[in-house]
Structures are given as structure tokens and as C-alpha cells.
PDB file of C-alpha atoms and ligand atoms in Angstrom:
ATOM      1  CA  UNK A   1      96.934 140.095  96.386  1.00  0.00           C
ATOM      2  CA  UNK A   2      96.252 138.476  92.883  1.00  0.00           C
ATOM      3  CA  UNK A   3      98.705 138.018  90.627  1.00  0.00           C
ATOM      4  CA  UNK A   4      97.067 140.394  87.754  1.00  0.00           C
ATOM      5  CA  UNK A   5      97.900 143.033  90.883  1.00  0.00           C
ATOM      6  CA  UNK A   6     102.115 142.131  91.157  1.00  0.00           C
ATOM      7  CA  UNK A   7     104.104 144.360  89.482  1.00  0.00           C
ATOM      8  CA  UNK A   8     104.999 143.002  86.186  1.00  0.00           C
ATOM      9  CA  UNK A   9     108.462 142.467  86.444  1.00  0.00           C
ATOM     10  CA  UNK A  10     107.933 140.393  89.905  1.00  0.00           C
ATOM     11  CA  UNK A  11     105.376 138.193  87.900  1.00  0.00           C
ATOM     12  CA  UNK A  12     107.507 137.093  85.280  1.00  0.00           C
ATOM     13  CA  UNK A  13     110.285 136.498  88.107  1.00  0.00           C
ATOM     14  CA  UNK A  14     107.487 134.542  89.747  1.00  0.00           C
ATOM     15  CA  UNK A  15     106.712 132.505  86.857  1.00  0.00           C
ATOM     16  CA  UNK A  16     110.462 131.989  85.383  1.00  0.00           C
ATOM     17  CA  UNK A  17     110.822 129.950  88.947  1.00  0.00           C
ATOM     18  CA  UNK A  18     107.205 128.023  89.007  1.00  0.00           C
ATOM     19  CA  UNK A  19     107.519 127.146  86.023  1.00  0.00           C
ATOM     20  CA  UNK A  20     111.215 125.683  85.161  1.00  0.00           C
ATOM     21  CA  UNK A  21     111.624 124.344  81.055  1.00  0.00           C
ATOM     22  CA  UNK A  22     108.288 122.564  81.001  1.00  0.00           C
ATOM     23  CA  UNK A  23     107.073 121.778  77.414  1.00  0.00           C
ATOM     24  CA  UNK A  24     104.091 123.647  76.158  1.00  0.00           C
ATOM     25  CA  UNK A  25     101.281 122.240  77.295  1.00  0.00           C
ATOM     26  CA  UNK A  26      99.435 120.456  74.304  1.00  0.00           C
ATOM     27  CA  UNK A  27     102.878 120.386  71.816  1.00  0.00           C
ATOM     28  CA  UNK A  28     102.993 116.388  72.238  1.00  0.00           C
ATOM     29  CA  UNK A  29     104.740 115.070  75.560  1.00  0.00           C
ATOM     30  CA  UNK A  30     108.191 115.413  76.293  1.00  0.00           C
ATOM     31  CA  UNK A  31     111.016 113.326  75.898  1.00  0.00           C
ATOM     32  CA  UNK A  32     110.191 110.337  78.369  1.00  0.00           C
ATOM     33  CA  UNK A  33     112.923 109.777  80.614  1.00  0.00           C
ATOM     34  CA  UNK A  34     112.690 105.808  81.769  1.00  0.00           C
ATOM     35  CA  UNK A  35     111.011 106.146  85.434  1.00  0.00           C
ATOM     36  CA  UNK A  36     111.785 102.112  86.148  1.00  0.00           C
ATOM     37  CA  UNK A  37     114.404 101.545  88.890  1.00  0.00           C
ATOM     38  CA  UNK A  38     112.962 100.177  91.935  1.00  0.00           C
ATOM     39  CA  UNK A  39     113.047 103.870  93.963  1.00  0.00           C
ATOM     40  CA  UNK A  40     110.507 105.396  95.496  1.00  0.00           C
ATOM     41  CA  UNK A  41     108.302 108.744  95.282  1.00  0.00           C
ATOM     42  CA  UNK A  42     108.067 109.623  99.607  1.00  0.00           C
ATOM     43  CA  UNK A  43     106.168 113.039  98.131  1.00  0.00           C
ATOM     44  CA  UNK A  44     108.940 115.339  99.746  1.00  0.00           C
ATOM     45  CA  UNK A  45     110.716 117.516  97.340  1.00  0.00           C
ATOM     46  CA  UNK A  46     113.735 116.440  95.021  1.00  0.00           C
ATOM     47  CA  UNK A  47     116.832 117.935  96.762  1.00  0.00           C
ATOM     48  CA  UNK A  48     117.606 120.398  94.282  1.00  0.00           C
ATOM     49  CA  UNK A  49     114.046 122.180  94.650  1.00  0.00           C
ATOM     50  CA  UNK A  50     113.953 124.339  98.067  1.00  0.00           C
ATOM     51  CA  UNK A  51     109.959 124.215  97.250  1.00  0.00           C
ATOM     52  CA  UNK A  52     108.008 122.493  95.389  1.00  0.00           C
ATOM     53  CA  UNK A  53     104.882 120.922  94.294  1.00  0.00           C
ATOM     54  CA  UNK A  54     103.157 118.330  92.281  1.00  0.00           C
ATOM     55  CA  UNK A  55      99.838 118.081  91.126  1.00  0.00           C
ATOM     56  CA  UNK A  56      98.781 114.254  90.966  1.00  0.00           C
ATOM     57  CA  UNK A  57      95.014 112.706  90.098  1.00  0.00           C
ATOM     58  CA  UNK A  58      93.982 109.592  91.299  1.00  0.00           C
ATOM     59  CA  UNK A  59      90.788 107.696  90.270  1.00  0.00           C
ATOM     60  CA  UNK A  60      90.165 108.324  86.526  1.00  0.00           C
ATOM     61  CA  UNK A  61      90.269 108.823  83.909  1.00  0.00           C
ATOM     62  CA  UNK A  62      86.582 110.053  84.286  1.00  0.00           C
ATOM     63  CA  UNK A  63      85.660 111.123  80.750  1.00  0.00           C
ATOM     64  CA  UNK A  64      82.606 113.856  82.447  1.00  0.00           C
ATOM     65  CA  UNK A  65      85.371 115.641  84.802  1.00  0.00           C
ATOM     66  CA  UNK A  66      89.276 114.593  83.086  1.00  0.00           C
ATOM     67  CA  UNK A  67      88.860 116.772  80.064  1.00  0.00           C
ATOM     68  CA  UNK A  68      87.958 120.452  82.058  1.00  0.00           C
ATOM     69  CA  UNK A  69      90.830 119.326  84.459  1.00  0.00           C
ATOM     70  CA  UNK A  70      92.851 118.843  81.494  1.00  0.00           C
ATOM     71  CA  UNK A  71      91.830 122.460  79.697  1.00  0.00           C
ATOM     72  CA  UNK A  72      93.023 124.403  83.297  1.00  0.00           C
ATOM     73  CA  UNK A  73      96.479 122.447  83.428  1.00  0.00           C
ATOM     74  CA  UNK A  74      97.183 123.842  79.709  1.00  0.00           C
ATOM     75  CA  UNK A  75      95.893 127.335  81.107  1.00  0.00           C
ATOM     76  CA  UNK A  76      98.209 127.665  84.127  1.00  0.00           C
ATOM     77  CA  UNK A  77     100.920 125.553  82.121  1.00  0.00           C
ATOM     78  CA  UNK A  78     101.056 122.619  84.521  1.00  0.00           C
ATOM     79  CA  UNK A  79     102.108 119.087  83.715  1.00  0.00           C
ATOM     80  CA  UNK A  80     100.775 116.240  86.653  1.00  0.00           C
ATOM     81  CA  UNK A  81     100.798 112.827  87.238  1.00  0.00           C
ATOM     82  CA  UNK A  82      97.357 111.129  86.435  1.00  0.00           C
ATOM     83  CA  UNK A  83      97.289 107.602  88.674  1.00  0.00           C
ATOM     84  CA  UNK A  84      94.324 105.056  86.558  1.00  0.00           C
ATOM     85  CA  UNK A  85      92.365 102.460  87.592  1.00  0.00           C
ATOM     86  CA  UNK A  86      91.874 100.055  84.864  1.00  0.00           C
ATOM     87  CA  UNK A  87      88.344  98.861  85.074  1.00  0.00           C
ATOM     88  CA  UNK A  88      87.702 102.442  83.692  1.00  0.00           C
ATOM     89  CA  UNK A  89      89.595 101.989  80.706  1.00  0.00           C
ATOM     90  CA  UNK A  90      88.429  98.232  79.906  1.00  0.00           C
ATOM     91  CA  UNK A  91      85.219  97.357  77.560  1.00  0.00           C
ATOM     92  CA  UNK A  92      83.424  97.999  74.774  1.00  0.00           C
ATOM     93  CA  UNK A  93      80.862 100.809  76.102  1.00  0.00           C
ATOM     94  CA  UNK A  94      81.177 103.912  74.429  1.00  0.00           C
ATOM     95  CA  UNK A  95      82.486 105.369  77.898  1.00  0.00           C
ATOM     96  CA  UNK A  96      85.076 103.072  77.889  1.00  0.00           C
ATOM     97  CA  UNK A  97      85.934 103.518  75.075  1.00  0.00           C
ATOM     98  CA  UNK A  98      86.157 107.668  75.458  1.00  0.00           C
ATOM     99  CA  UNK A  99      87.692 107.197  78.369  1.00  0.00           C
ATOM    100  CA  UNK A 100      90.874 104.953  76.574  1.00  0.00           C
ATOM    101  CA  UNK A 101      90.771 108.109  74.533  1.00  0.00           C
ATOM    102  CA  UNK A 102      91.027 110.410  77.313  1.00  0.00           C
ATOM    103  CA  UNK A 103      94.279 108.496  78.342  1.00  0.00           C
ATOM    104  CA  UNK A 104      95.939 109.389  74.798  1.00  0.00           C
ATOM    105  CA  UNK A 105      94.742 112.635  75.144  1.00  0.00           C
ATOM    106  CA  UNK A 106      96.488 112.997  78.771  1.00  0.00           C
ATOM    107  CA  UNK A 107      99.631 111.919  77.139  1.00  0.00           C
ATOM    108  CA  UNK A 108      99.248 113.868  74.071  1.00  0.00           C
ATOM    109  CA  UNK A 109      99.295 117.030  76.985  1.00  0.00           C
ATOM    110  CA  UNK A 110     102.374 115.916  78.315  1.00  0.00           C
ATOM    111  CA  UNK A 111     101.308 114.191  81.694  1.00  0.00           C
ATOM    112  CA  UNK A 112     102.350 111.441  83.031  1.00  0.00           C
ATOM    113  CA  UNK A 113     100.054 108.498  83.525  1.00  0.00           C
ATOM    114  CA  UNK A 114     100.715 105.953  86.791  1.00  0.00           C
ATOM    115  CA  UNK A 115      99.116 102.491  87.707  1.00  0.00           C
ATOM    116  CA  UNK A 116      96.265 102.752  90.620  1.00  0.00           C
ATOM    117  CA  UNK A 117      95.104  99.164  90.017  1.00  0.00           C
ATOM    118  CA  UNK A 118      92.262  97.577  88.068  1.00  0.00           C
ATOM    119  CA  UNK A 119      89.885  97.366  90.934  1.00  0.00           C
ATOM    120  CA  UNK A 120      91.255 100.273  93.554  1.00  0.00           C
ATOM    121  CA  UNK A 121      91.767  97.669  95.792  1.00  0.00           C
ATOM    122  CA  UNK A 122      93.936  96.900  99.186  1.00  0.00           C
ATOM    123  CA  UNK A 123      96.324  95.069  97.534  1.00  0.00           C
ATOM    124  CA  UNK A 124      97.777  93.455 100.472  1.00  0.00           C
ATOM    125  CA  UNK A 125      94.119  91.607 100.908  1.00  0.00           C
ATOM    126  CA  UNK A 126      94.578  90.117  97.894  1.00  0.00           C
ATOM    127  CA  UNK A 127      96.137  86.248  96.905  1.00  0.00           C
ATOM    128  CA  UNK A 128      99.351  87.049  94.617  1.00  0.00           C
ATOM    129  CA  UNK A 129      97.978  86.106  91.498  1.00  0.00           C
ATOM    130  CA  UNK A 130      94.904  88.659  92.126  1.00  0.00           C
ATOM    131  CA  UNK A 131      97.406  91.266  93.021  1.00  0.00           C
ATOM    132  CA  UNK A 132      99.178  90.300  89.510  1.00  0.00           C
ATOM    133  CA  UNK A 133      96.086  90.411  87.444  1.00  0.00           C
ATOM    134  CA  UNK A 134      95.550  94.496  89.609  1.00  0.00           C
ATOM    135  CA  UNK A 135      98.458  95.342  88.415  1.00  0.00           C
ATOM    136  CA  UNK A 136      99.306  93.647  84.826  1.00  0.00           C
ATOM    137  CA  UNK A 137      95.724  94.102  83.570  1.00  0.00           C
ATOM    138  CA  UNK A 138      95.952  97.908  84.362  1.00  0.00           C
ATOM    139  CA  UNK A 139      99.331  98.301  82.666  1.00  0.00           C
ATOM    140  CA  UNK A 140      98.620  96.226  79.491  1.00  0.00           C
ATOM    141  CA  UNK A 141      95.410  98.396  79.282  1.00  0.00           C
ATOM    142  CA  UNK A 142      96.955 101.979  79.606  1.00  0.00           C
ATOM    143  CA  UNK A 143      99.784 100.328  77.060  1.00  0.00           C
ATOM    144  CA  UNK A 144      97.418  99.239  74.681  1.00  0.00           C
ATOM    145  CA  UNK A 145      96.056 102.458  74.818  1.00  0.00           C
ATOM    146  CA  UNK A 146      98.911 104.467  74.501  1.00  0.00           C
ATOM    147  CA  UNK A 147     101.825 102.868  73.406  1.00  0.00           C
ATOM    148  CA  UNK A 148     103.530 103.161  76.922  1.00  0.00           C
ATOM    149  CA  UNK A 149     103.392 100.606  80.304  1.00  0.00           C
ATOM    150  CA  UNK A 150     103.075 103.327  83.125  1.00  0.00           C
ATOM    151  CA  UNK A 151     106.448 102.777  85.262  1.00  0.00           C
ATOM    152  CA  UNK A 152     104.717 104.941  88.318  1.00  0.00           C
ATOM    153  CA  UNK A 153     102.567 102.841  90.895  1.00  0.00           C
ATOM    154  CA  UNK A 154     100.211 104.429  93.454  1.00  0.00           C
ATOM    155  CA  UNK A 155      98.547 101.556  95.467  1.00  0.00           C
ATOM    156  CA  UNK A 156      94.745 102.916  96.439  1.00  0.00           C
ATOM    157  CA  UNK A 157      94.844 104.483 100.221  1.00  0.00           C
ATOM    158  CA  UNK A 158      98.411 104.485  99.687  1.00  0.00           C
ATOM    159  CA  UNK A 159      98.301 101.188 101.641  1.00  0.00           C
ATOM    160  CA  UNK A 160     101.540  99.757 100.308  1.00  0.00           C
ATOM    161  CA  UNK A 161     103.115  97.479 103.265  1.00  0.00           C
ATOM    162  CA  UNK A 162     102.129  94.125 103.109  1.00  0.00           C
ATOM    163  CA  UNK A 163     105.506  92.059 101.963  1.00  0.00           C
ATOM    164  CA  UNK A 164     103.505  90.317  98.887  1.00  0.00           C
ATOM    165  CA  UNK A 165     102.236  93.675  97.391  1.00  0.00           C
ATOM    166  CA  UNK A 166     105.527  95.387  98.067  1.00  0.00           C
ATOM    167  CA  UNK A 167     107.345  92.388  96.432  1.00  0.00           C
ATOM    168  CA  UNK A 168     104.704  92.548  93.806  1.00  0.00           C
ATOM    169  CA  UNK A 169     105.717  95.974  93.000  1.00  0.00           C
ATOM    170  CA  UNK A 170     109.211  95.567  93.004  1.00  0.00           C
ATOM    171  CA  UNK A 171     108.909  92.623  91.110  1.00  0.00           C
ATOM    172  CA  UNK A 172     108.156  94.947  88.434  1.00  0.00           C
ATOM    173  CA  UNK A 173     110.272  97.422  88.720  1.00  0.00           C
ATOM    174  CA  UNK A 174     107.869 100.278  89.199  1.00  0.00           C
ATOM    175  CA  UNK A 175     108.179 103.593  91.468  1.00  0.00           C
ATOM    176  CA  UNK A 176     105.549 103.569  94.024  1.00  0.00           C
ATOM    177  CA  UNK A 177     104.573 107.010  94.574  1.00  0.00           C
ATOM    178  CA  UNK A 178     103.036 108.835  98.049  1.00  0.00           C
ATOM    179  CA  UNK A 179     101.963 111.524  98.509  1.00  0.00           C
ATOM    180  CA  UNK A 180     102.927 114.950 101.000  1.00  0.00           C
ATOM    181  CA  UNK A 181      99.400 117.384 100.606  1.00  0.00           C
ATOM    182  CA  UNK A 182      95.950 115.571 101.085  1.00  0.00           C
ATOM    183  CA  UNK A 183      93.732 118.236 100.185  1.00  0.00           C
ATOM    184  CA  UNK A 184      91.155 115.250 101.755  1.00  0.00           C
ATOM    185  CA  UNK A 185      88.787 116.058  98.225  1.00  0.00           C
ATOM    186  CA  UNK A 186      87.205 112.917  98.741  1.00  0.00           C
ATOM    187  CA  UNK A 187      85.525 113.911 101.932  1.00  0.00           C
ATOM    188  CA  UNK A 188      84.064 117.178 101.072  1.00  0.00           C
ATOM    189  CA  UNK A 189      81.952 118.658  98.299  1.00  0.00           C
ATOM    190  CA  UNK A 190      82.842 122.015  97.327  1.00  0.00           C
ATOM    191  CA  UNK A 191      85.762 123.612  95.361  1.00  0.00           C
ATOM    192  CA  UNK A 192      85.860 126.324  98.609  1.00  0.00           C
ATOM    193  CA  UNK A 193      86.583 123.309 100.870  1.00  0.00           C
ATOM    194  CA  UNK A 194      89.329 121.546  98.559  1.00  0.00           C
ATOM    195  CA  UNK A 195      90.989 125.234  98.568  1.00  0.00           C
ATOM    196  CA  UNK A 196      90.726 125.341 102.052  1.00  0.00           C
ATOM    197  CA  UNK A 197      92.300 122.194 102.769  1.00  0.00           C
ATOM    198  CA  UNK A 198      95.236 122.760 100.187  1.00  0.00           C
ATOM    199  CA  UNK A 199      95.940 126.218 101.847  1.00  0.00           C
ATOM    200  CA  UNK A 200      96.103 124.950 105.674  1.00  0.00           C
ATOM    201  CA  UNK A 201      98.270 121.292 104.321  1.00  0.00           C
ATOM    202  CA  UNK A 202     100.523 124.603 102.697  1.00  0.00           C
ATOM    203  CA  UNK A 203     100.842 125.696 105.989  1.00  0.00           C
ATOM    204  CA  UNK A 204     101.334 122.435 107.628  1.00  0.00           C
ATOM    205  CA  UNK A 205     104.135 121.518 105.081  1.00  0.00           C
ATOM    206  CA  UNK A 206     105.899 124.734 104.452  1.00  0.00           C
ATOM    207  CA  UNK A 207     108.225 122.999 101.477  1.00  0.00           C
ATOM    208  CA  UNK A 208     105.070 121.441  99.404  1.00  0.00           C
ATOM    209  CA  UNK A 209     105.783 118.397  98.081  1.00  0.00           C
ATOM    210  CA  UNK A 210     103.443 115.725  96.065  1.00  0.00           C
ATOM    211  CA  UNK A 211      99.948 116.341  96.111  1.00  0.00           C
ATOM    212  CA  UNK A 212      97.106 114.153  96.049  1.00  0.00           C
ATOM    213  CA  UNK A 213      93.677 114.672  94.398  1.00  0.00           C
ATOM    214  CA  UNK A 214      90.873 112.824  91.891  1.00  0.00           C
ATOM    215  CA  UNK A 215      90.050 113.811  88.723  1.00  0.00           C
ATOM    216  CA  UNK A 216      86.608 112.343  89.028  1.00  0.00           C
ATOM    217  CA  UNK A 217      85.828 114.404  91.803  1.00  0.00           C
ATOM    218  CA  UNK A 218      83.824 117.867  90.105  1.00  0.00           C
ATOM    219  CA  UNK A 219      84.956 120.115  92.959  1.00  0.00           C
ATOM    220  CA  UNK A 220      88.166 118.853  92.981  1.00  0.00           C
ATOM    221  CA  UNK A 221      88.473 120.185  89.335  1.00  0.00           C
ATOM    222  CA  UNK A 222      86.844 123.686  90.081  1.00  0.00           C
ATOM    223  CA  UNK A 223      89.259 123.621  92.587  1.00  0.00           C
ATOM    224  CA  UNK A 224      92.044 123.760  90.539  1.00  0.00           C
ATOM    225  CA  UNK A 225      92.466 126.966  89.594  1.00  0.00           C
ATOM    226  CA  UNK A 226      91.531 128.463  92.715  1.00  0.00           C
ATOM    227  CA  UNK A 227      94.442 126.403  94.577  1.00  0.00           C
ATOM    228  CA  UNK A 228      96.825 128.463  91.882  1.00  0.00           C
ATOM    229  CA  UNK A 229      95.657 131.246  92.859  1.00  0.00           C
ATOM    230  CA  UNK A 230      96.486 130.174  96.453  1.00  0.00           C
ATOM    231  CA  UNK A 231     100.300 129.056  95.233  1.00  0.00           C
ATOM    232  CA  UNK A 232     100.316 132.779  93.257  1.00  0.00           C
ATOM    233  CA  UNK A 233     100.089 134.239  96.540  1.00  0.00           C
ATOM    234  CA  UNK A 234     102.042 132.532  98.651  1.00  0.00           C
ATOM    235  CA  UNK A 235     104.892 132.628  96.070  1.00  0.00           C
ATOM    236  CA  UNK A 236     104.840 136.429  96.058  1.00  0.00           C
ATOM    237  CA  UNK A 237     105.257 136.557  99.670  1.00  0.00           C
ATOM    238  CA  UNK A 238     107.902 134.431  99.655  1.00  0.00           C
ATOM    239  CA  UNK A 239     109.596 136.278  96.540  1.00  0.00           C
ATOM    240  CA  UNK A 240     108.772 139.477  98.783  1.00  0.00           C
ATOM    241  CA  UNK A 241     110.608 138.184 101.683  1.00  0.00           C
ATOM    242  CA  UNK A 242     113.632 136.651  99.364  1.00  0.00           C
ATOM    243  CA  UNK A 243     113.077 133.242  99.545  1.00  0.00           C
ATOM    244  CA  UNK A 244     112.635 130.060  97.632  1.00  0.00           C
ATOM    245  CA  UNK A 245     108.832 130.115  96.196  1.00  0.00           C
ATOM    246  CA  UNK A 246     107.117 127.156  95.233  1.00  0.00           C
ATOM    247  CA  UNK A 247     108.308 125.255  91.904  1.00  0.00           C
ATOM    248  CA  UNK A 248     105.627 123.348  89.830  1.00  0.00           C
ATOM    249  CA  UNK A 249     107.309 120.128  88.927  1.00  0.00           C
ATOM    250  CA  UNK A 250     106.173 116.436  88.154  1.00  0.00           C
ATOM    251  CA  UNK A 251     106.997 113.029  89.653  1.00  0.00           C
ATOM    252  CA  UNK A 252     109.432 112.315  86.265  1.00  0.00           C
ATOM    253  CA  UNK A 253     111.520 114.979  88.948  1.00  0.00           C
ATOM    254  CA  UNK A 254     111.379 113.411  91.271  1.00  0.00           C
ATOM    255  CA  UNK A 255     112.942 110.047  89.942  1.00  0.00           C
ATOM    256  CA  UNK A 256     116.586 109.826  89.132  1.00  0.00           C
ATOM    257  CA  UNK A 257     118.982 107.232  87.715  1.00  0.00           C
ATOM    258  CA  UNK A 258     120.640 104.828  89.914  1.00  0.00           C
ATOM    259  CA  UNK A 259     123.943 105.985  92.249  1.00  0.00           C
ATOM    260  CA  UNK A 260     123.049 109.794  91.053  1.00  0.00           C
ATOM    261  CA  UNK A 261     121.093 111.099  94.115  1.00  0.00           C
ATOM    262  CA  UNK A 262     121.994 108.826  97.609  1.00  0.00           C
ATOM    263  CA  UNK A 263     119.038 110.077  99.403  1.00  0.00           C
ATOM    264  CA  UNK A 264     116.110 109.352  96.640  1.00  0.00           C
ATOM    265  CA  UNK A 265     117.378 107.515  94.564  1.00  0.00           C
ATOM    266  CA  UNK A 266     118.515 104.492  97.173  1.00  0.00           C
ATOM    267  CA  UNK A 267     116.491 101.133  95.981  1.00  0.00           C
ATOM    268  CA  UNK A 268     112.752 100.414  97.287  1.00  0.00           C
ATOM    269  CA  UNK A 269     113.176  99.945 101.183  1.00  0.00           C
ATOM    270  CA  UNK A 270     110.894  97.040 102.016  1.00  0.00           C
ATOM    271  CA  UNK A 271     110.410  97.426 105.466  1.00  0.00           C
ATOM    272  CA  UNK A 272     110.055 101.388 105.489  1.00  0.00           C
ATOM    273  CA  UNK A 273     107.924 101.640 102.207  1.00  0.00           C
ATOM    274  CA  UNK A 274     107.432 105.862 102.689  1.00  0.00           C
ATOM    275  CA  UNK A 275     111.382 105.735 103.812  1.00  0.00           C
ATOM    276  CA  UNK A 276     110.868 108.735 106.082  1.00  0.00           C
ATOM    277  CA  UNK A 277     109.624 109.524 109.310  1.00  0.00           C
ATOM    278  CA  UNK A 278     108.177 112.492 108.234  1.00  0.00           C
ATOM    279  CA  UNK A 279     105.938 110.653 106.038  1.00  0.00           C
ATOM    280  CA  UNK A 280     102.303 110.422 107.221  1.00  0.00           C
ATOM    281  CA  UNK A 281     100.901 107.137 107.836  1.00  0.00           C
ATOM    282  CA  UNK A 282      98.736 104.845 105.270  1.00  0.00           C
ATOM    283  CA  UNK A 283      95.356 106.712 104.904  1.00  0.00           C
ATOM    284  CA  UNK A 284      92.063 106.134 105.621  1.00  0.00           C
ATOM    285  CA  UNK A 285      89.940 103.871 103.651  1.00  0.00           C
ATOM    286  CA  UNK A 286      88.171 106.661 101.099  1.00  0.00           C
ATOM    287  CA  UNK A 287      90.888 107.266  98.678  1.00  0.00           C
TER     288      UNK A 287
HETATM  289 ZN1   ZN B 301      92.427 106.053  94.677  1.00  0.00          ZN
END
């Protein structure tokens, strides 16, 4: 069933709950709530949402795929979480230099913009002063450009274990973030595919969570708005069947101040980075 087919009063029901006090998209970002605090992002739901999920971009900012990405997030009113890598972001070529733009413009949307590293490296390969510059070159970059250090980290692969990049990180006070739906864009080619994937990870992980995509990816952005159309229908069955539906939320939910919420808000566990065993493991080497 598409939504334009529920019954009216069901859709606004539906989209009172998916969409919970968000800002308009494009009115300027909202009040920034300090994400610092040495916690960490496992990519289950915060507590308080039955369901949810959260759209996050890895990669970019890519300036021939970001922008479209960024039109369909202001069409289905969706804020996400847009992890950088900083060699895109750092020169004087005019792509660079659109692309420092594109990172204002992301925060001018209201998104939130993480730290994936200047290289997309393995950081735990690296000597500690190369992990340093990976992570202190990308922040100073994404601050010069927009006024604000990202506090969210995503390591590339999501390989965050080895003691000197988890000390690295923590050293700093960021929030690592993982990730619960791999919608595995970065193995296929088509938007179809990317759907596909997102709809069988829905089934796999029946509350949602955080999930992982690239903005640089073409499909991944065509994909987009097909995978909404995916959550539009599974909400209604859920709605039809009285329960929770899915919540669109981003990872500035999922962090919380210190001593407020025991279970996610507990300080950065350094031998059990993901902090759950229903965590997946590190990925494989392609994203
Ligand atoms: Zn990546």
C-alpha cells in the first residue's frame, strides 16, 4: 500500500510519530546540544524509542551526489548524520572548494556532520601521531568550514578496537558511532538493490536502529526515497496492528548527558568498543 492510499487520518497519525519535533528542514540547524562525553553510538535504539531509525552517510561530502541527497531529506523531512573524510574537503581545487561549501550547506539543513578520518583509513594500522593528524586534520577542516569541531567519530569499516585508536578517540572526547542496518550500498549498483537490502536488514532487525550508507554512492541516493517508501509501509502495518512504528530520529538522540541514561550513556568501554553482543562484528574492508 502507498502512503497517498492510507486513509488520511492514519497518515497524519503515521507521520505525528515518524517524525517527532524535528526543525524544518532548511530553517537553519537546531539548537546544538554538546554531543562530547566519551559514550558511545552501538546503533540500537535510544530506550525511550520502541522503533527507530537513523539515516547516516559516510564517505562525502561528494559535491556530484550530496546536494540531490540533500533536496530528498528536506522532501521527506529527515535530518541524518553525514560522517566526512577530510581529504575531500582540503585544497584549493574548485571541487574542494564546493565541496567545503557543501559542508555549510549540510549544516545550514540541520544535519549533523561526524569525523570519518582524513584518509578513510584503518586507524589501528597507523603510528599515533598518523592516527592524530586522521583525526585533528579532519576536525580542524570541517571547523574551519563551519564554525563547529564534529564531536561524532565513525572510524572507516567501523574497525574501532585497536587500544591506540580507541585511546585516540577517547582522548578526544568524541562519540564513536556504529551502525545497526548495512544496506551493503557499497557492493551493489542499483537503487533496487540498496532497497532490497534495507527491506530484508528491516526484517532482520525488527526495532531499526542506525543505518549506514554513502552519499557518494548515486544509487545509494536514488535509493533514498524508495527506502521511505519501504518505512511508509511497514509503519502502517505496524500502526494497523497497534504497535510502535518506526521513529525517524538522529544520532544527537541517541547521545545523552552523563548519569541520565545508565545503559547508553555509561563512558566508552575500551575493551567492548560496540558494548553489546548484539552488535555485529567490524565489517569488511569496502566501507
Ligand atoms: Zn567509510
Amino acid at each position: 500500500m502507498s502512503p497517498s492510499r492510507l486513509a488520511p487520518s492514519l497518515l497524519l497519525a503515521l507521520l505525528a510519530v515518524v517524525l517527532p519535533a524535528q526543525a524544518t528542514p532548511g530553517s537553519g540547524a537546531p539548537a546544538r546540544r554538546s554531543l562530547l562525553g566519551g559514550q558511545h553510538i552501538d546503533g540500537r535504539c535510544p530506550p525511550r524509542f520502541r522503533r527507530c531509525l537513523a539515516f547516516t552517510f559516510d564517505d562525502g561530502p561528494e559535491i556530484l551526489t550530496t546536494p540531490r541527497l540533500l533536496d530528498m531529506l528536506d522532501e521527506h523531512h529527515v535530518h541524518a548524520t553525514f560522517f566526512v573524510v577530510g581529504h575531500r574537503i582540503d585544497g584549493d581545487a574548485p571541487h574542494h572548494r564546493a565541496q567545503r561549501n557543501l559542508l555549510r550547506e549540510i549544516v545550514r539543513r540541520g544535519h549533523l556532520l561526524g569525523n570519518h578520518t582524513y584518509h578513510h583509513v584503518v586507524l589501528g594500522n597507523l603510528r599515533p601521531g598518523q592516527i592524530a593528524f586522521e583525526i585533528d586534520r579532519t576536525g580542524d577542516l570541517v571547523a574551519q568550514s563551519t564554525g563547529h569541531r564534529p564531536e561524532l567519530m565513525r572510524a572507516p569499516f567501523g574497525m574501532l578496537t585497536a587500544p591506540r585508536s580507541l585511546g585516540a578517540v577517547a582522548a578526544r572526547n568524541l562519540t564513536p558511532a556504529y551502525w545497526m542496518i548495512d544496506t551493503h550500498d557499497w557492493e551493489v549498483t542499483s537503487a533496487e538493490a540498496v532497497t532490497a537490502r534495507f527491506r530484508q536488514e528491516l526484517l532482520e532487525h525488527p526495532y531499526g536502529g542506525v543505518v549506514l550508507m554513502h552519499d557518494t554512492r548515486p544509487w545509494s541516493v536514488r535509493a533514498f526515497p524508495l527506502i521511505m517508501q519501504v518505512v511508509a509501509r511497514r509503519n502502517a502495518q505496524l500502526v494497523a496492528r497497534g504497535e510502535a512504528p518506526f521513529a525517524i530520529i538522529n544520532l544527537d538522540q541517541f547521545v545523552f548527558p552523563r548519569g541520565e541514561d545508565p545503559l547508553r550513556g555509561a563512558p566508552l568501554n575500551l575493551r567492548h568498543p560496540r558494548g553489546s553482543s548484539t552488535s555485529r562484528p567490524p565489517h569488511s574492508l569496502s566501507r
